[in-house]
Amino acid sequence: MQINISGHHLEVTDSLKDYVNSKIERLSHHHDRITSTHVILSVDKLIQKAEATIHVSGKDLFADATHDDLYAAIDALADKLDRQLIKHKEKMRSHR
């Protein structure tokens, strides 16, 4: 799985990259056909935002999360993507 991390009005540090990688790698346990992931971290005044697009076979999944703390926004983003992946996998399983 290829993971691209970029920042908007934000310098993406190594610790942020490691944290995002650990959260995104956890998603591959639910779905083995994730081809690529693009994560954008941004700051707008006091609001920290994390958004991601995951390319899965047959569909692109998008989620975003905002919080005062960027690490909490990344956690919320990972939880949203986790739920979407499980739902997508169940749909694919029921169509077979």
mmCIF file with all atom_site columns, C-alpha atoms in Angstrom:
data_model
loop_
_atom_site.group_PDB
_atom_site.id
_atom_site.type_symbol
_atom_site.label_atom_id
_atom_site.label_alt_id
_atom_site.label_comp_id
_atom_site.label_asym_id
_atom_site.label_entity_id
_atom_site.label_seq_id
_atom_site.pdbx_PDB_ins_code
_atom_site.Cartn_x
_atom_site.Cartn_y
_atom_site.Cartn_z
_atom_site.occupancy
_atom_site.B_iso_or_equiv
_atom_site.pdbx_formal_charge
_atom_site.auth_seq_id
_atom_site.auth_comp_id
_atom_site.auth_asym_id
_atom_site.auth_atom_id
_atom_site.pdbx_PDB_model_num
ATOM 1  C CA . MET A 1 1  ? 0.000   0.000   0.000  1.00 0.00 ? 1  MET A CA 1
ATOM 2  C CA . GLN A 1 2  ? 1.283   3.417   -0.958 1.00 0.00 ? 2  GLN A CA 1
ATOM 3  C CA . ILE A 1 3  ? 0.698   6.255   1.519  1.00 0.00 ? 3  ILE A CA 1
ATOM 4  C CA . ASN A 1 4  ? 1.115   9.912   0.496  1.00 0.00 ? 4  ASN A CA 1
ATOM 5  C CA . ILE A 1 5  ? 1.090   12.518  3.270  1.00 0.00 ? 5  ILE A CA 1
ATOM 6  C CA . SER A 1 6  ? 1.005   16.233  2.568  1.00 0.00 ? 6  SER A CA 1
ATOM 7  C CA . GLY A 1 7  ? 0.464   19.341  4.639  1.00 0.00 ? 7  GLY A CA 1
ATOM 8  C CA . HIS A 1 8  ? -1.500  22.484  3.906  1.00 0.00 ? 8  HIS A CA 1
ATOM 9  C CA . HIS A 1 9  ? -0.252  25.480  5.892  1.00 0.00 ? 9  HIS A CA 1
ATOM 10 C CA . LEU A 1 10 ? 1.646   22.948  7.975  1.00 0.00 ? 10 LEU A CA 1
ATOM 11 C CA . GLU A 1 11 ? 5.111   21.391  8.057  1.00 0.00 ? 11 GLU A CA 1
ATOM 12 C CA . VAL A 1 12 ? 4.699   17.617  8.197  1.00 0.00 ? 12 VAL A CA 1
ATOM 13 C CA . THR A 1 13 ? 7.229   16.353  10.725 1.00 0.00 ? 13 THR A CA 1
ATOM 14 C CA . ASP A 1 14 ? 8.635   12.849  10.998 1.00 0.00 ? 14 ASP A CA 1
ATOM 15 C CA . SER A 1 15 ? 6.600   12.163  14.129 1.00 0.00 ? 15 SER A CA 1
ATOM 16 C CA . LEU A 1 16 ? 3.383   13.129  12.312 1.00 0.00 ? 16 LEU A CA 1
ATOM 17 C CA . LYS A 1 17 ? 4.326   10.892  9.379  1.00 0.00 ? 17 LYS A CA 1
ATOM 18 C CA . ASP A 1 18 ? 5.015   7.970   11.696 1.00 0.00 ? 18 ASP A CA 1
ATOM 19 C CA . TYR A 1 19 ? 1.731   8.497   13.533 1.00 0.00 ? 19 TYR A CA 1
ATOM 20 C CA . VAL A 1 20 ? -0.310  8.682   10.322 1.00 0.00 ? 20 VAL A CA 1
ATOM 21 C CA . ASN A 1 21 ? 1.482   5.626   8.891  1.00 0.00 ? 21 ASN A CA 1
ATOM 22 C CA . SER A 1 22 ? 0.732   3.589   12.012 1.00 0.00 ? 22 SER A CA 1
ATOM 23 C CA . LYS A 1 23 ? -2.965  4.520   11.903 1.00 0.00 ? 23 LYS A CA 1
ATOM 24 C CA . ILE A 1 24 ? -3.337  3.900   8.155  1.00 0.00 ? 24 ILE A CA 1
ATOM 25 C CA . GLU A 1 25 ? -1.435  0.599   8.263  1.00 0.00 ? 25 GLU A CA 1
ATOM 26 C CA . ARG A 1 26 ? -3.953  -0.594  10.858 1.00 0.00 ? 26 ARG A CA 1
ATOM 27 C CA . LEU A 1 27 ? -6.684  -0.238  8.209  1.00 0.00 ? 27 LEU A CA 1
ATOM 28 C CA . SER A 1 28 ? -5.056  -2.844  5.993  1.00 0.00 ? 28 SER A CA 1
ATOM 29 C CA . HIS A 1 29 ? -6.094  -5.530  8.506  1.00 0.00 ? 29 HIS A CA 1
ATOM 30 C CA . HIS A 1 30 ? -9.727  -5.066  7.442  1.00 0.00 ? 30 HIS A CA 1
ATOM 31 C CA . HIS A 1 31 ? -9.257  -4.856  3.697  1.00 0.00 ? 31 HIS A CA 1
ATOM 32 C CA . ASP A 1 32 ? -6.368  -6.341  1.745  1.00 0.00 ? 32 ASP A CA 1
ATOM 33 C CA . ARG A 1 33 ? -7.060  -4.594  -1.571 1.00 0.00 ? 33 ARG A CA 1
ATOM 34 C CA . ILE A 1 34 ? -6.135  -1.037  -0.583 1.00 0.00 ? 34 ILE A CA 1
ATOM 35 C CA . THR A 1 35 ? -3.943  0.270   -3.395 1.00 0.00 ? 35 THR A CA 1
ATOM 36 C CA . SER A 1 36 ? -3.115  3.795   -2.263 1.00 0.00 ? 36 SER A CA 1
ATOM 37 C CA . THR A 1 37 ? -3.948  6.389   0.359  1.00 0.00 ? 37 THR A CA 1
ATOM 38 C CA . HIS A 1 38 ? -3.594  10.161  0.190  1.00 0.00 ? 38 HIS A CA 1
ATOM 39 C CA . VAL A 1 39 ? -3.682  12.046  3.514  1.00 0.00 ? 39 VAL A CA 1
ATOM 40 C CA . ILE A 1 40 ? -3.827  15.844  3.777  1.00 0.00 ? 40 ILE A CA 1
ATOM 41 C CA . LEU A 1 41 ? -3.161  17.530  7.125  1.00 0.00 ? 41 LEU A CA 1
ATOM 42 C CA . SER A 1 42 ? -4.097  21.193  7.411  1.00 0.00 ? 42 SER A CA 1
ATOM 43 C CA . VAL A 1 43 ? -4.369  24.001  9.910  1.00 0.00 ? 43 VAL A CA 1
ATOM 44 C CA . ASP A 1 44 ? -6.937  26.804  9.677  1.00 0.00 ? 44 ASP A CA 1
ATOM 45 C CA . LYS A 1 45 ? -6.563  29.239  12.565 1.00 0.00 ? 45 LYS A CA 1
ATOM 46 C CA . LEU A 1 46 ? -7.385  27.111  15.637 1.00 0.00 ? 46 LEU A CA 1
ATOM 47 C CA . ILE A 1 47 ? -8.894  24.137  13.807 1.00 0.00 ? 47 ILE A CA 1
ATOM 48 C CA . GLN A 1 48 ? -6.710  21.159  12.899 1.00 0.00 ? 48 GLN A CA 1
ATOM 49 C CA . LYS A 1 49 ? -8.037  19.073  10.004 1.00 0.00 ? 49 LYS A CA 1
ATOM 50 C CA . ALA A 1 50 ? -7.112  15.656  8.649  1.00 0.00 ? 50 ALA A CA 1
ATOM 51 C CA . GLU A 1 51 ? -8.625  14.260  5.472  1.00 0.00 ? 51 GLU A CA 1
ATOM 52 C CA . ALA A 1 52 ? -7.884  11.146  3.472  1.00 0.00 ? 52 ALA A CA 1
ATOM 53 C CA . THR A 1 53 ? -8.835  9.386   0.275  1.00 0.00 ? 53 THR A CA 1
ATOM 54 C CA . ILE A 1 54 ? -8.369  5.627   0.093  1.00 0.00 ? 54 ILE A CA 1
ATOM 55 C CA . HIS A 1 55 ? -8.370  3.863   -3.267 1.00 0.00 ? 55 HIS A CA 1
ATOM 56 C CA . VAL A 1 56 ? -9.864  0.395   -2.881 1.00 0.00 ? 56 VAL A CA 1
ATOM 57 C CA . SER A 1 57 ? -10.711 -2.014  -5.661 1.00 0.00 ? 57 SER A CA 1
ATOM 58 C CA . GLY A 1 58 ? -14.047 -0.809  -6.991 1.00 0.00 ? 58 GLY A CA 1
ATOM 59 C CA . LYS A 1 59 ? -14.369 2.402   -4.990 1.00 0.00 ? 59 LYS A CA 1
ATOM 60 C CA . ASP A 1 60 ? -12.685 5.490   -3.541 1.00 0.00 ? 60 ASP A CA 1
ATOM 61 C CA . LEU A 1 61 ? -13.418 6.198   0.125  1.00 0.00 ? 61 LEU A CA 1
ATOM 62 C CA . PHE A 1 62 ? -13.116 9.715   1.564  1.00 0.00 ? 62 PHE A CA 1
ATOM 63 C CA . ALA A 1 63 ? -13.239 10.927  5.154  1.00 0.00 ? 63 ALA A CA 1
ATOM 64 C CA . ASP A 1 64 ? -12.254 14.030  7.064  1.00 0.00 ? 64 ASP A CA 1
ATOM 65 C CA . ALA A 1 65 ? -12.088 15.006  10.703 1.00 0.00 ? 65 ALA A CA 1
ATOM 66 C CA . THR A 1 66 ? -11.469 18.247  12.591 1.00 0.00 ? 66 THR A CA 1
ATOM 67 C CA . HIS A 1 67 ? -10.345 18.790  16.161 1.00 0.00 ? 67 HIS A CA 1
ATOM 68 C CA . ASP A 1 68 ? -8.333  21.200  18.306 1.00 0.00 ? 68 ASP A CA 1
ATOM 69 C CA . ASP A 1 69 ? -5.482  18.679  18.413 1.00 0.00 ? 69 ASP A CA 1
ATOM 70 C CA . LEU A 1 70 ? -4.080  17.253  15.162 1.00 0.00 ? 70 LEU A CA 1
ATOM 71 C CA . TYR A 1 71 ? -3.375  13.841  16.696 1.00 0.00 ? 71 TYR A CA 1
ATOM 72 C CA . ALA A 1 72 ? -7.004  13.588  17.861 1.00 0.00 ? 72 ALA A CA 1
ATOM 73 C CA . ALA A 1 73 ? -8.157  14.544  14.346 1.00 0.00 ? 73 ALA A CA 1
ATOM 74 C CA . ILE A 1 74 ? -5.987  11.755  12.900 1.00 0.00 ? 74 ILE A CA 1
ATOM 75 C CA . ASP A 1 75 ? -7.504  9.287   15.397 1.00 0.00 ? 75 ASP A CA 1
ATOM 76 C CA . ALA A 1 76 ? -11.041 10.314  14.416 1.00 0.00 ? 76 ALA A CA 1
ATOM 77 C CA . LEU A 1 77 ? -10.116 10.070  10.729 1.00 0.00 ? 77 LEU A CA 1
ATOM 78 C CA . ALA A 1 78 ? -8.774  6.549   11.179 1.00 0.00 ? 78 ALA A CA 1
ATOM 79 C CA . ASP A 1 79 ? -11.960 5.501   12.999 1.00 0.00 ? 79 ASP A CA 1
ATOM 80 C CA . LYS A 1 80 ? -14.161 6.880   10.204 1.00 0.00 ? 80 LYS A CA 1
ATOM 81 C CA . LEU A 1 81 ? -12.129 5.156   7.517  1.00 0.00 ? 81 LEU A CA 1
ATOM 82 C CA . ASP A 1 82 ? -12.206 1.937   9.521  1.00 0.00 ? 82 ASP A CA 1
ATOM 83 C CA . ARG A 1 83 ? -16.016 1.972   9.616  1.00 0.00 ? 83 ARG A CA 1
ATOM 84 C CA . GLN A 1 84 ? -16.216 2.769   5.888  1.00 0.00 ? 84 GLN A CA 1
ATOM 85 C CA . LEU A 1 85 ? -13.848 -0.066  4.977  1.00 0.00 ? 85 LEU A CA 1
ATOM 86 C CA . ILE A 1 86 ? -15.808 -2.590  7.032  1.00 0.00 ? 86 ILE A CA 1
ATOM 87 C CA . LYS A 1 87 ? -19.074 -1.434  5.438  1.00 0.00 ? 87 LYS A CA 1
ATOM 88 C CA . HIS A 1 88 ? -17.565 -1.612  1.931  1.00 0.00 ? 88 HIS A CA 1
ATOM 89 C CA . LYS A 1 89 ? -16.182 -5.093  2.562  1.00 0.00 ? 89 LYS A CA 1
ATOM 90 C CA . GLU A 1 90 ? -19.581 -6.316  3.796  1.00 0.00 ? 90 GLU A CA 1
ATOM 91 C CA . LYS A 1 91 ? -21.261 -4.910  0.688  1.00 0.00 ? 91 LYS A CA 1
ATOM 92 C CA . MET A 1 92 ? -18.747 -6.609  -1.575 1.00 0.00 ? 92 MET A CA 1
ATOM 93 C CA . ARG A 1 93 ? -19.233 -9.888  0.276  1.00 0.00 ? 93 ARG A CA 1
ATOM 94 C CA . SER A 1 94 ? -23.036 -9.721  -0.013 1.00 0.00 ? 94 SER A CA 1
ATOM 95 C CA . HIS A 1 95 ? -22.904 -9.043  -3.777 1.00 0.00 ? 95 HIS A CA 1
ATOM 96 C CA . ARG A 1 96 ? -21.035 -12.275 -4.474 1.00 0.00 ? 96 ARG A CA 1
#
